[in-house]
Amino acid sequence: MEKRQCMKEVEKNLTITAQGNSIKTAYGNIFSILRKKVYSEVEGLIIYMEPLNVYELEVKKHSYTEKFLGLFMPREKNNCEVTAEIVVKIKYIQC
């Protein structure tokens, strides 16, 4: 029986935007989205996935004051939106 190479290696550039209460939370959401996106785009069994580079394209910070019933207990709320381009190295078995 002849041996056949099944494992493929590819690099993908993905641009992802995510939101969170802080920049740290937004980046965590980006990598959660990244994992789902790679699994949906690659046909086969993914063995290894490594982010090689992360390029921050845009960061937006929004702050606003939230009040209970419009008058009571004002508090500062933050929302961050991060857009990043990620270069990912993927090793997978093509079935």
XYZ file of N, CA and C in Angstrom:
285
model
N 0.829 -1.175 0.000
C 0.000 0.000 0.000
C 0.882 1.251 0.000
N 0.527 2.175 -0.823
C 1.316 3.397 -0.992
C 0.928 4.447 0.040
N 1.943 5.148 0.560
C 1.683 6.209 1.532
C 1.222 7.467 0.807
N 0.282 8.151 1.432
C -0.249 9.376 0.838
C -0.229 10.477 1.895
N 0.293 11.635 1.528
C 0.355 12.784 2.437
C -1.028 13.416 2.559
N -1.580 13.460 3.772
C -2.923 14.006 4.002
C -2.886 15.393 4.621
N -1.823 15.716 5.331
C -1.792 16.968 6.079
C -1.435 18.141 5.169
N -2.228 19.192 5.278
C -2.017 20.418 4.507
C -1.702 21.544 5.482
N -0.987 22.541 4.993
C -0.670 23.714 5.802
C -0.998 24.956 4.988
N -1.704 25.905 5.614
C -2.131 27.103 4.911
C -2.073 28.288 5.878
N -1.836 29.476 5.327
C -1.902 30.716 6.105
C -3.068 31.534 5.592
N -3.882 32.038 6.502
C -5.041 32.847 6.134
C -4.959 34.200 6.827
N -5.408 35.240 6.121
C -5.556 36.573 6.690
C -7.040 36.808 6.924
N -7.412 37.071 8.166
C -8.805 37.293 8.516
C -8.945 38.638 9.215
N -9.958 39.405 8.826
C -10.263 40.673 9.477
C -11.525 40.480 10.306
N -11.401 40.770 11.601
C -12.495 40.508 12.538
C -12.736 41.736 13.395
N -14.015 42.022 13.653
C -14.425 43.112 14.528
C -15.221 42.539 15.692
N -14.905 43.000 16.915
C -15.619 42.529 18.106
C -15.758 43.673 19.099
N -16.724 43.510 20.010
C -16.990 44.518 21.030
C -16.850 43.908 22.412
N -16.648 44.782 23.399
C -16.571 44.342 24.784
C -16.567 45.536 25.716
N -16.608 45.257 27.011
C -16.586 46.326 28.004
C -15.220 46.993 28.104
N -14.177 46.259 27.730
C -12.813 46.787 27.728
C -12.104 46.258 26.479
N -10.918 46.781 26.242
C -10.140 46.323 25.078
C -9.757 44.854 25.268
N -9.444 44.488 26.504
C -9.081 43.097 26.792
C -10.237 42.142 26.475
N -11.434 42.512 26.849
C -12.618 41.691 26.556
C -12.886 41.629 25.059
N -12.695 42.750 24.364
C -12.905 42.787 22.916
C -11.923 41.854 22.202
N -10.654 41.849 22.629
C -9.679 40.933 22.019
C -10.023 39.479 22.318
N -10.512 39.197 23.506
C -10.959 37.841 23.824
C -12.084 37.410 22.904
N -13.011 38.324 22.633
C -14.113 38.031 21.714
C -13.609 37.840 20.283
N -12.580 38.605 19.895
C -12.000 38.457 18.549
C -11.457 37.040 18.362
N -10.724 36.527 19.356
C -10.144 35.197 19.205
C -11.193 34.099 19.300
N -12.278 34.358 19.990
C -13.396 33.411 20.006
C -14.049 33.345 18.619
N -14.244 34.503 18.001
C -14.804 34.572 16.649
C -13.843 33.957 15.639
N -12.534 34.205 15.835
C -11.507 33.668 14.939
C -11.587 32.147 14.876
N -11.681 31.503 16.023
C -11.737 30.043 16.080
C -12.940 29.518 15.299
N -14.106 30.126 15.516
C -15.315 29.691 14.807
C -15.196 29.913 13.306
N -14.607 31.043 12.923
C -14.477 31.373 11.499
C -13.530 30.400 10.792
N -12.428 30.055 11.430
C -11.470 29.118 10.828
C -12.100 27.741 10.669
N -12.819 27.268 11.693
C -13.462 25.963 11.599
C -14.525 25.924 10.505
N -15.184 27.061 10.249
C -16.206 27.066 9.201
C -15.594 27.159 7.796
N -14.423 27.783 7.669
C -13.817 27.977 6.347
C -12.950 26.806 5.894
N -12.342 26.087 6.830
C -11.433 24.999 6.467
C -12.204 23.686 6.459
N -12.128 22.990 5.327
C -12.784 21.694 5.219
C -11.773 20.617 5.544
N -12.002 19.955 6.642
C -11.100 18.920 7.100
C -10.966 18.996 8.608
N -10.089 18.164 9.151
C -9.863 18.084 10.574
C -8.689 18.984 10.943
N -8.951 20.044 11.708
C -7.898 20.995 12.076
C -7.090 20.405 13.225
N -5.771 20.347 13.017
C -4.867 19.795 14.008
C -4.173 20.907 14.787
N -3.817 21.973 14.087
C -2.984 23.019 14.686
C -3.406 24.366 14.128
N -3.553 25.335 15.013
C -3.919 26.678 14.590
C -3.090 27.667 15.422
N -2.321 28.526 14.749
C -1.445 29.469 15.452
C -1.569 30.859 14.837
N -1.928 31.867 15.639
C -1.907 33.237 15.129
C -0.451 33.701 14.993
N -0.057 34.089 13.792
C 1.318 34.534 13.563
C 1.482 36.025 13.832
N 0.536 36.818 13.354
C 0.587 38.266 13.546
C -0.811 38.800 13.810
N -0.876 39.838 14.619
C -2.132 40.528 14.885
C -1.886 42.009 14.606
N -2.649 42.554 13.660
C -2.545 43.966 13.301
C -3.808 44.676 13.760
N -3.643 45.659 14.618
C -4.784 46.434 15.113
C -5.131 47.485 14.065
N -6.298 47.375 13.470
C -6.699 48.301 12.423
C -7.445 49.506 12.979
N -8.342 49.277 13.934
C -9.145 50.372 14.453
C -9.620 50.048 15.866
N -9.587 51.056 16.739
C -10.100 50.915 18.101
C -11.028 52.097 18.364
N -12.249 51.784 18.769
C -13.220 52.821 19.121
C -13.636 52.619 20.569
N -13.564 53.700 21.353
C -13.989 53.650 22.749
C -15.178 54.580 22.918
N -16.239 54.055 23.493
C -17.440 54.838 23.750
C -17.688 54.836 25.263
N -17.885 56.016 25.824
C -18.232 56.143 27.236
C -19.529 56.914 27.347
N -20.395 56.471 28.242
C -21.650 57.170 28.465
C -22.067 56.978 29.919
N -22.931 57.857 30.375
C -23.422 57.802 31.742
C -24.807 57.173 31.748
N -24.961 56.156 32.566
C -26.230 55.466 32.685
C -26.869 55.852 34.023
N -28.155 56.184 33.993
C -28.856 56.587 35.214
C -30.118 55.743 35.380
N -30.398 55.383 36.622
C -31.599 54.630 36.951
C -32.784 55.585 36.934
N -33.805 55.270 36.157
C -34.994 56.113 35.972
C -34.646 57.515 35.484
N -33.522 57.644 34.818
C -33.122 58.913 34.235
C -32.581 59.929 35.213
N -32.610 59.643 36.522
C -32.180 60.619 37.525
C -31.218 60.059 38.563
N -31.440 58.834 39.003
C -30.739 58.298 40.165
C -29.537 57.440 39.789
N -28.616 57.354 40.685
C -27.440 56.489 40.625
C -26.716 56.535 39.275
N -26.141 57.678 38.921
C -25.392 57.714 37.657
C -24.110 56.884 37.763
N -23.803 56.181 36.676
C -22.553 55.430 36.609
C -22.017 55.469 35.190
N -20.726 55.411 35.100
C -20.024 55.488 33.816
C -19.955 54.096 33.191
N -20.381 53.971 31.954
C -20.324 52.707 31.212
C -19.367 52.886 30.037
N -18.608 51.826 29.739
C -17.654 51.854 28.629
C -17.990 50.752 27.640
N -17.716 51.030 26.379
C -17.878 50.045 25.318
C -16.730 50.236 24.342
N -16.013 49.173 24.047
C -14.877 49.232 23.119
C -15.160 48.343 21.919
N -14.797 48.836 20.747
C -14.918 48.065 19.513
C -13.550 48.009 18.863
N -13.066 46.807 18.602
C -11.732 46.611 18.039
C -11.856 45.870 16.717
N -11.156 46.367 15.706
C -11.049 45.689 14.419
C -9.585 45.295 14.242
N -9.346 44.020 13.978
C -7.981 43.517 13.848
C -7.870 42.587 12.653
N -6.700 42.612 12.042
C -6.371 41.650 10.977
C -5.412 40.636 11.581
N -5.760 39.366 11.457
C -4.982 38.302 12.076
C -4.499 37.345 10.997
N -3.201 37.056 11.020
C -2.608 36.071 10.116
C -2.495 34.765 10.907
N -3.153 33.718 10.396
C -3.245 32.450 11.109
C -2.614 31.340 10.279
N -1.780 30.537 10.922
C -1.188 29.351 10.291
C -2.041 28.162 10.725
N -2.530 27.399 9.758
C -3.441 26.294 10.032
C -2.872 25.010 9.434
N -2.811 23.965 10.238
C -2.455 22.630 9.754
C -3.685 21.761 9.921
N -4.057 21.080 8.853
C -5.270 20.265 8.891
C -5.107 19.031 8.013
N -5.953 18.045 8.279
C -5.982 16.827 7.488
C -7.145 16.928 6.521
N -6.816 16.842 5.239
C -7.850 16.894 4.206
C -8.364 15.489 3.967
N -9.633 15.295 4.259
C -10.229 13.960 4.146
C -10.661 13.651 2.729
